[in-house]
Amino acid sequence: MPNLSPYADPQYFVLLVVTLLPAMVGLYYGKRLRWYETLWTAAFLLLTFGGVKWHQGVMLVGYVVYQLALVLGYDRYRKHHNQTAVFISLVVLSALPLALVKLSPAVHLPKLALLGFLGISYLTFKTVQVIMELRDGTIKQVSPFLFLRFLLFFPTITSGPIDRYRRFQQDDVAVPARADYLTLVNQGIIRIFQGFVYKFIIGYVFGTLMLPHVAHHVLANRGAFFGTGLSWSLVAYMYVYSLYLFFDFAGYSLFAVGVSNLMGVKTPMNFNAPFKSQNIKDFWNRWHMSLSFWFRDFVFMRFTFFVMKHRLVKNRIRVSQLAYLVNFLIMGFWHGVTWYYIVYGLFHATAIIINDIWLRFKKRHGTQLPHNRWTQALAVCITFNVVCFSFLIFSGELNTLWFTH
């Protein structure tokens, strides 16, 4: 059985759209064909995780059954009990498969990696979110069938964006009016074509044509700058890699959102002109937004509330600084247990802390500081370069220069 790689080539989109036509016709006439969407999802999951990737398919099925049992079990339990220890245990158990997969290289147990499959991170984020919102009471009850549709929503299953259960439920239950659906289809088509330009044209230029060439020059000049490996070639690599990373990932996200729109689902956007950001906090409100907002709501805010509730740190500014460190350190570990991912997370935490110090300074001395289009342009330029340097760390190229021969 041949395997399909999501959004990898034009033939994939033809197959995707043609097979979605019955569901789209149903939505046009005001009816969601859930049975057809379920069969369609099962078929594409089989094409993606079957064949030579059958072991990933087996892990996916086992994972979904495991998470469904945790969510339904907690949904039933919390109606009669409210033990914090049980809630924490379930969050840990929900995140455990992902943690084991991420830790497998560091603890030299490659068999743990066999627990993983394409998209395990995004499914874990969804499940942990549902458990936490059940605890908060913002989710009153979980429907097993809807939870499975939410978890296995195919356009976003492998790399997001990360939707929220309640928002997804609204789209799933309420079929849009015909005019609204036609608007949504129009938006979806535009996003898919924009994704083609981003991923297959601009991303191809930066990632396939330019990046290997620049990387070759980086290695050729690894003895530059007194043996540190720093060179103008490395600076070029930093910018080329940063632009490739954006256009490739933003293109993929546009595909996922666009196909979601064809299915009558308003999956949230993942990027909003991030390189126009005027500071690092603004950047994280624009870059991989579904992930950064997930970490904000379910790591940063909850850690902040825990510290303040138990009076572990009295100074509110120190609480937020500590929360930033925890938030981005976890994000770094999520990317992988290697020094450059962890440093990447700590770098962004430090940048946001410095940015907050600067914003408080501006608030005290705002009238004494210039504020015009030139200072705004300078802010964008500084932020862009800080972000690009962080992506250089993230790329692992420094690891190649300094620790490999």
Short mmCIF file of C-alpha atoms in Angstrom, two decimals:
data_model
loop_
_atom_site.label_atom_id
_atom_site.label_comp_id
_atom_site.label_asym_id
_atom_site.label_seq_id
_atom_site.Cartn_x
_atom_site.Cartn_y
_atom_site.Cartn_z
CA MET A 1 0.00 0.00 0.00
CA PRO A 2 1.50 3.39 -0.98
CA ASN A 3 1.85 5.99 1.75
CA LEU A 4 0.67 9.58 1.44
CA SER A 5 2.67 12.42 2.95
CA PRO A 6 0.27 15.23 3.92
CA TYR A 7 0.46 18.28 1.63
CA ALA A 8 3.62 16.96 -0.06
CA ASP A 9 2.70 17.33 -3.74
CA PRO A 10 -0.08 18.56 -6.10
CA GLN A 11 -1.47 15.03 -6.59
CA TYR A 12 -2.22 14.89 -2.87
CA PHE A 13 -4.41 18.00 -3.14
CA VAL A 14 -6.27 16.63 -6.15
CA LEU A 15 -7.09 13.43 -4.25
CA LEU A 16 -8.00 15.44 -1.15
CA VAL A 17 -10.38 17.86 -2.84
CA VAL A 18 -12.02 15.32 -5.17
CA THR A 19 -12.81 12.97 -2.30
CA LEU A 20 -14.11 15.88 -0.21
CA LEU A 21 -16.66 16.94 -2.86
CA PRO A 22 -19.59 14.89 -1.41
CA ALA A 23 -19.05 16.46 2.02
CA MET A 24 -18.81 19.91 0.44
CA VAL A 25 -22.03 19.38 -1.53
CA GLY A 26 -23.73 18.32 1.70
CA LEU A 27 -22.54 21.48 3.47
CA TYR A 28 -23.73 23.59 0.51
CA TYR A 29 -27.22 22.17 1.04
CA GLY A 30 -27.05 22.73 4.80
CA LYS A 31 -26.18 19.24 6.01
CA ARG A 32 -22.97 17.84 7.46
CA LEU A 33 -22.41 14.27 6.25
CA ARG A 34 -20.68 13.01 9.38
CA TRP A 35 -20.76 9.41 8.24
CA TYR A 36 -18.97 10.33 5.00
CA GLU A 37 -16.43 12.56 6.80
CA THR A 38 -15.75 9.65 9.20
CA LEU A 39 -15.15 7.22 6.31
CA TRP A 40 -13.04 9.83 4.51
CA THR A 41 -10.91 10.39 7.63
CA ALA A 42 -10.45 6.64 8.14
CA ALA A 43 -9.37 6.21 4.50
CA PHE A 44 -6.81 9.02 4.64
CA LEU A 45 -5.49 7.83 8.00
CA LEU A 46 -5.01 4.39 6.45
CA LEU A 47 -3.21 5.89 3.45
CA THR A 48 -1.00 8.00 5.74
CA PHE A 49 -0.27 5.49 8.50
CA GLY A 50 -0.65 2.20 6.62
CA GLY A 51 1.72 0.31 4.35
CA VAL A 52 5.35 0.59 5.41
CA LYS A 53 4.24 2.89 8.25
CA TRP A 54 1.86 0.30 9.69
CA HIS A 55 3.62 0.42 13.06
CA GLN A 56 2.77 4.15 13.31
CA GLY A 57 -0.84 3.28 12.52
CA VAL A 58 -0.91 0.69 15.30
CA MET A 59 0.58 3.22 17.73
CA LEU A 60 -1.99 5.82 16.64
CA VAL A 61 -4.90 3.47 17.31
CA GLY A 62 -3.50 2.45 20.70
CA TYR A 63 -2.79 6.07 21.58
CA VAL A 64 -6.31 7.23 20.68
CA VAL A 65 -7.92 4.43 22.74
CA TYR A 66 -5.62 5.30 25.67
CA GLN A 67 -6.42 9.03 25.55
CA LEU A 68 -10.14 8.41 25.07
CA ALA A 69 -10.15 6.24 28.20
CA LEU A 70 -8.35 8.97 30.19
CA VAL A 71 -10.69 11.74 29.06
CA LEU A 72 -13.94 9.81 29.50
CA GLY A 73 -12.74 8.40 32.79
CA TYR A 74 -11.95 11.87 34.12
CA ASP A 75 -15.20 13.28 32.71
CA ARG A 76 -17.12 10.70 34.72
CA TYR A 77 -14.91 11.01 37.83
CA ARG A 78 -14.96 14.80 38.18
CA LYS A 79 -18.80 14.88 38.32
CA HIS A 80 -18.59 13.38 41.79
CA HIS A 81 -15.04 14.18 42.94
CA ASN A 82 -12.52 16.98 42.59
CA GLN A 83 -9.22 15.62 43.84
CA THR A 84 -6.25 17.66 42.61
CA ALA A 85 -3.96 14.64 42.78
CA VAL A 86 -6.20 12.71 40.37
CA PHE A 87 -6.28 15.65 37.96
CA ILE A 88 -2.47 16.02 38.00
CA SER A 89 -2.03 12.28 37.57
CA LEU A 90 -4.27 12.27 34.50
CA VAL A 91 -2.44 15.21 32.93
CA VAL A 92 0.86 13.41 33.50
CA LEU A 93 -0.53 10.15 32.10
CA SER A 94 -1.90 11.98 29.06
CA ALA A 95 1.47 13.62 28.34
CA LEU A 96 3.51 10.50 29.19
CA PRO A 97 3.61 8.88 25.70
CA LEU A 98 4.88 12.12 24.17
CA ALA A 99 7.43 12.60 26.97
CA LEU A 100 8.77 9.06 26.48
CA VAL A 101 9.12 9.59 22.73
CA LYS A 102 10.95 12.90 23.24
CA LEU A 103 13.23 11.45 25.94
CA SER A 104 14.15 8.30 24.00
CA PRO A 105 17.29 9.73 22.31
CA ALA A 106 18.57 11.29 25.55
CA VAL A 107 18.17 8.13 27.67
CA HIS A 108 19.50 5.93 24.82
CA LEU A 109 16.37 3.81 24.63
CA PRO A 110 15.45 3.93 20.94
CA LYS A 111 12.60 1.46 21.45
CA LEU A 112 10.68 4.20 23.28
CA ALA A 113 10.61 6.15 20.01
CA LEU A 114 8.47 3.34 18.56
CA LEU A 115 5.62 4.70 20.68
CA GLY A 116 5.55 7.75 18.47
CA PHE A 117 3.81 8.56 15.22
CA LEU A 118 3.43 11.61 13.01
CA GLY A 119 1.33 14.14 14.92
CA ILE A 120 1.62 12.73 18.46
CA SER A 121 2.54 16.17 19.83
CA TYR A 122 -0.56 17.91 18.50
CA LEU A 123 -2.89 15.15 19.63
CA THR A 124 -1.33 15.35 23.10
CA PHE A 125 -1.86 19.12 23.26
CA LYS A 126 -5.52 18.60 22.38
CA THR A 127 -6.06 15.90 25.01
CA VAL A 128 -4.28 17.75 27.82
CA GLN A 129 -6.35 20.84 26.97
CA VAL A 130 -9.60 18.87 27.25
CA ILE A 131 -8.62 17.39 30.64
CA MET A 132 -7.64 20.81 31.97
CA GLU A 133 -10.82 22.48 30.76
CA LEU A 134 -12.90 19.66 32.23
CA ARG A 135 -11.20 20.46 35.53
CA ASP A 136 -11.99 24.18 35.11
CA GLY A 137 -15.62 23.45 34.20
CA THR A 138 -15.37 25.33 30.89
CA ILE A 139 -16.07 21.98 29.19
CA LYS A 140 -19.20 20.55 30.80
CA GLN A 141 -19.26 17.15 29.11
CA VAL A 142 -17.27 15.27 26.49
CA SER A 143 -19.00 13.35 23.73
CA PRO A 144 -16.89 10.27 22.79
CA PHE A 145 -17.71 10.62 19.09
CA LEU A 146 -17.05 14.37 19.02
CA PHE A 147 -13.81 13.92 20.95
CA LEU A 148 -12.61 11.41 18.36
CA ARG A 149 -13.59 13.76 15.52
CA PHE A 150 -11.75 16.58 17.30
CA LEU A 151 -8.66 14.48 17.97
CA LEU A 152 -8.48 12.89 14.50
CA PHE A 153 -9.56 15.89 12.42
CA PHE A 154 -7.41 15.01 9.45
CA PRO A 155 -6.42 18.41 7.97
CA THR A 156 -4.58 19.29 11.21
CA ILE A 157 -3.61 15.90 12.62
CA THR A 158 0.09 15.88 11.75
CA SER A 159 1.29 19.44 12.42
CA GLY A 160 -1.61 21.55 13.65
CA PRO A 161 -2.80 24.25 14.02
CA ILE A 162 -3.95 23.26 17.51
CA ASP A 163 -7.68 23.84 17.76
CA ARG A 164 -9.74 24.04 20.98
CA TYR A 165 -12.48 21.52 21.77
CA ARG A 166 -15.23 24.06 22.42
CA ARG A 167 -14.44 26.07 19.29
CA PHE A 168 -14.34 22.91 17.16
CA GLN A 169 -17.63 21.77 18.71
CA GLN A 170 -19.35 24.98 17.60
CA ASP A 171 -18.36 24.38 13.97
CA ASP A 172 -19.19 20.69 14.11
CA VAL A 173 -22.68 21.18 15.56
CA ALA A 174 -23.77 24.29 13.64
CA VAL A 175 -23.66 23.93 9.85
CA PRO A 176 -22.93 27.35 8.30
CA ALA A 177 -25.54 29.09 6.20
CA ARG A 178 -24.98 28.72 2.46
CA ALA A 179 -23.63 32.24 1.98
CA ASP A 180 -21.28 31.83 4.96
CA TYR A 181 -20.10 28.47 3.67
CA LEU A 182 -19.39 29.86 0.21
CA THR A 183 -17.36 32.65 1.84
CA LEU A 184 -15.49 30.02 3.86
CA VAL A 185 -14.80 27.95 0.72
CA ASN A 186 -13.50 31.05 -1.05
CA GLN A 187 -11.19 31.78 1.89
CA GLY A 188 -10.07 28.15 1.93
CA ILE A 189 -9.17 28.15 -1.76
CA ILE A 190 -7.24 31.41 -1.39
CA ARG A 191 -5.34 29.99 1.60
CA ILE A 192 -4.49 26.78 -0.26
CA PHE A 193 -3.10 28.74 -3.22
CA GLN A 194 -1.22 31.06 -0.86
CA GLY A 195 0.18 27.96 0.80
CA PHE A 196 1.38 26.72 -2.62
CA VAL A 197 3.25 29.98 -3.17
CA TYR A 198 4.75 29.89 0.34
CA LYS A 199 5.76 26.22 0.53
CA PHE A 200 6.40 25.11 -3.05
CA ILE A 201 7.83 28.32 -4.53
CA ILE A 202 9.32 30.63 -1.89
CA GLY A 203 10.06 27.80 0.54
CA TYR A 204 11.66 25.81 -2.32
CA VAL A 205 13.92 28.73 -3.23
CA PHE A 206 15.12 29.25 0.33
CA GLY A 207 15.14 25.61 1.48
CA THR A 208 16.17 23.61 -1.59
CA LEU A 209 18.11 26.04 -3.76
CA MET A 210 19.79 28.40 -1.29
CA LEU A 211 20.10 26.63 2.07
CA PRO A 212 22.39 23.70 1.02
CA HIS A 213 24.62 26.14 -0.88
CA VAL A 214 24.94 28.48 2.11
CA ALA A 215 25.44 25.52 4.50
CA HIS A 216 28.35 24.33 2.34
CA HIS A 217 30.03 27.71 2.68
CA VAL A 218 29.46 27.66 6.46
CA LEU A 219 31.36 24.36 6.75
CA ALA A 220 34.05 25.57 4.37
CA ASN A 221 34.60 28.60 6.65
CA ARG A 222 34.32 26.78 9.97
CA GLY A 223 37.81 27.94 10.96
CA ALA A 224 36.88 31.62 10.59
CA PHE A 225 36.73 34.16 13.41
CA PHE A 226 39.60 32.64 15.37
CA GLY A 227 38.34 29.09 15.14
CA THR A 228 34.85 29.75 16.51
CA GLY A 229 33.20 28.89 13.21
CA LEU A 230 31.49 32.30 13.10
CA SER A 231 31.57 33.86 9.66
CA TRP A 232 29.55 35.93 7.22
CA SER A 233 28.46 32.63 5.68
CA LEU A 234 26.89 31.75 9.01
CA VAL A 235 25.06 35.08 9.06
CA ALA A 236 23.71 34.33 5.58
CA TYR A 237 22.69 30.86 6.75
CA MET A 238 20.83 32.44 9.68
CA TYR A 239 18.65 34.59 7.43
CA VAL A 240 18.09 31.96 4.74
CA TYR A 241 17.12 29.30 7.29
CA SER A 242 14.78 31.70 9.13
CA LEU A 243 12.93 32.60 5.94
CA TYR A 244 12.77 28.97 4.84
CA LEU A 245 11.40 27.94 8.24
CA PHE A 246 8.65 30.55 8.05
CA PHE A 247 7.52 30.00 4.47
CA ASP A 248 7.64 26.20 4.73
CA PHE A 249 5.70 25.99 8.01
CA ALA A 250 3.34 28.86 7.22
CA GLY A 251 2.58 27.22 3.86
CA TYR A 252 1.80 23.92 5.55
CA SER A 253 -0.44 25.68 8.08
CA LEU A 254 -2.28 27.50 5.30
CA PHE A 255 -2.99 24.14 3.65
CA ALA A 256 -4.41 22.78 6.91
CA VAL A 257 -6.60 25.84 7.52
CA GLY A 258 -7.71 25.97 3.88
CA VAL A 259 -8.79 22.32 3.77
CA SER A 260 -10.52 22.80 7.14
CA ASN A 261 -12.48 25.67 5.61
CA LEU A 262 -13.65 23.41 2.76
CA MET A 263 -15.00 21.12 5.48
CA GLY A 264 -16.89 23.99 7.13
CA VAL A 265 -14.45 24.28 10.04
CA LYS A 266 -12.80 27.59 10.98
CA THR A 267 -9.48 26.20 12.20
CA PRO A 268 -7.47 29.09 13.73
CA MET A 269 -4.65 30.63 11.74
CA ASN A 270 -1.09 29.91 12.84
CA PHE A 271 0.81 32.96 11.54
CA ASN A 272 0.09 36.67 11.33
CA ALA A 273 2.99 38.48 9.64
CA PRO A 274 5.43 37.55 12.46
CA PHE A 275 8.39 39.38 10.93
CA LYS A 276 6.52 42.67 11.35
CA SER A 277 6.63 42.27 15.14
CA GLN A 278 7.88 45.28 17.11
CA ASN A 279 9.05 43.25 20.10
CA ILE A 280 9.54 39.64 21.10
CA LYS A 281 6.21 39.38 22.92
CA ASP A 282 4.46 40.71 19.83
CA PHE A 283 6.34 38.05 17.85
CA TRP A 284 4.90 35.23 19.96
CA ASN A 285 1.44 36.69 19.42
CA ARG A 286 2.03 36.26 15.68
CA TRP A 287 4.27 33.17 15.32
CA HIS A 288 2.82 29.63 15.53
CA MET A 289 -0.06 31.24 17.37
CA SER A 290 -2.00 28.09 18.20
CA LEU A 291 1.07 26.66 19.96
CA SER A 292 2.13 29.88 21.71
CA PHE A 293 -1.45 30.52 22.92
CA TRP A 294 -1.68 26.91 24.12
CA PHE A 295 1.49 27.33 26.16
CA ARG A 296 0.27 30.71 27.42
CA ASP A 297 -3.07 29.30 28.62
CA PHE A 298 -2.03 25.86 29.87
CA VAL A 299 1.55 26.38 31.10
CA PHE A 300 2.31 30.08 31.73
CA MET A 301 -1.04 31.10 33.26
CA ARG A 302 -1.46 27.95 35.33
CA PHE A 303 2.08 28.07 36.65
CA THR A 304 1.58 31.75 37.52
CA PHE A 305 -1.68 30.99 39.34
CA PHE A 306 -0.07 28.09 41.24
CA VAL A 307 2.88 30.19 42.42
CA MET A 308 0.68 33.10 43.48
CA LYS A 309 -1.93 30.90 45.15
CA HIS A 310 0.70 29.17 47.29
CA ARG A 311 2.68 32.41 47.80
CA LEU A 312 5.88 30.76 46.62
CA VAL A 313 7.09 34.10 45.24
CA LYS A 314 5.65 37.39 46.49
CA ASN A 315 6.88 39.79 43.82
CA ARG A 316 4.50 39.69 40.84
CA ILE A 317 7.23 40.69 38.40
CA ARG A 318 9.45 37.83 39.59
CA VAL A 319 6.48 35.45 39.27
CA SER A 320 5.99 36.36 35.61
CA GLN A 321 9.73 36.09 34.93
CA LEU A 322 9.85 32.64 36.51
CA ALA A 323 6.76 31.63 34.54
CA TYR A 324 8.42 32.72 31.28
CA LEU A 325 11.46 30.59 32.08
CA VAL A 326 9.32 27.54 32.85
CA ASN A 327 7.08 28.12 29.83
CA PHE A 328 9.87 28.39 27.27
CA LEU A 329 12.03 25.76 28.89
CA ILE A 330 9.19 23.26 28.48
CA MET A 331 8.71 24.45 24.91
CA GLY A 332 12.41 23.88 24.26
CA PHE A 333 12.29 20.36 25.71
CA TRP A 334 9.20 19.66 23.62
CA HIS A 335 11.16 20.34 20.44
CA GLY A 336 13.80 17.86 21.57
CA VAL A 337 16.16 17.00 24.41
CA THR A 338 19.23 18.58 22.86
CA TRP A 339 21.22 21.58 24.05
CA TYR A 340 20.26 23.84 21.13
CA TYR A 341 16.50 23.37 21.59
CA ILE A 342 16.79 24.00 25.31
CA VAL A 343 19.00 27.06 24.75
CA TYR A 344 16.48 28.23 22.13
CA GLY A 345 13.74 28.12 24.77
CA LEU A 346 15.85 29.88 27.39
CA PHE A 347 16.90 32.49 24.83
CA HIS A 348 13.28 33.44 24.16
CA ALA A 349 12.45 33.47 27.87
CA THR A 350 15.38 35.83 28.48
CA ALA A 351 14.38 38.01 25.52
CA ILE A 352 10.81 38.37 26.81
CA ILE A 353 12.03 39.18 30.33
CA ILE A 354 14.33 41.88 28.94
CA ASN A 355 11.46 43.15 26.78
CA ASP A 356 9.20 43.42 29.84
CA ILE A 357 11.90 45.35 31.71
CA TRP A 358 12.15 47.71 28.73
CA LEU A 359 8.36 48.15 28.52
CA ARG A 360 8.19 49.03 32.22
CA PHE A 361 11.02 51.53 31.69
CA LYS A 362 9.14 53.07 28.75
CA LYS A 363 6.00 53.33 30.85
CA ARG A 364 7.90 55.33 33.48
CA HIS A 365 9.79 57.51 30.99
CA GLY A 366 7.48 57.38 27.95
CA THR A 367 7.22 61.12 27.44
CA GLN A 368 11.02 61.42 27.37
CA LEU A 369 11.53 58.77 24.66
CA PRO A 370 10.98 59.32 20.93
CA HIS A 371 8.15 57.38 19.31
CA ASN A 372 7.70 57.66 15.57
CA ARG A 373 7.84 55.55 12.42
CA TRP A 374 11.65 55.45 12.58
CA THR A 375 11.73 54.07 16.10
CA GLN A 376 9.02 51.58 15.10
CA ALA A 377 11.09 50.49 12.09
CA LEU A 378 14.11 50.13 14.36
CA ALA A 379 12.06 47.99 16.76
CA VAL A 380 10.95 45.73 13.88
CA CYS A 381 14.55 45.43 12.65
CA ILE A 382 15.92 44.56 16.11
CA THR A 383 13.14 42.03 16.74
CA PHE A 384 13.65 40.41 13.33
CA ASN A 385 17.37 39.94 13.96
CA VAL A 386 16.86 38.63 17.50
CA VAL A 387 14.34 36.10 16.15
CA CYS A 388 16.63 35.05 13.30
CA PHE A 389 19.48 34.49 15.74
CA SER A 390 17.20 32.31 17.84
CA PHE A 391 16.35 30.29 14.72
CA LEU A 392 20.07 29.85 14.06
CA ILE A 393 20.31 28.26 17.50
CA PHE A 394 17.19 26.20 16.78
CA SER A 395 18.58 24.95 13.44
CA GLY A 396 21.37 22.98 15.14
CA GLU A 397 23.94 24.45 12.73
CA LEU A 398 26.03 25.69 15.66
CA ASN A 399 26.05 22.14 16.99
CA THR A 400 27.40 20.98 13.60
CA LEU A 401 30.11 23.62 13.67
CA TRP A 402 31.26 23.27 17.25
CA PHE A 403 30.69 19.66 18.25
CA THR A 404 31.09 17.55 15.11
CA HIS A 405 34.10 16.84 12.95
#
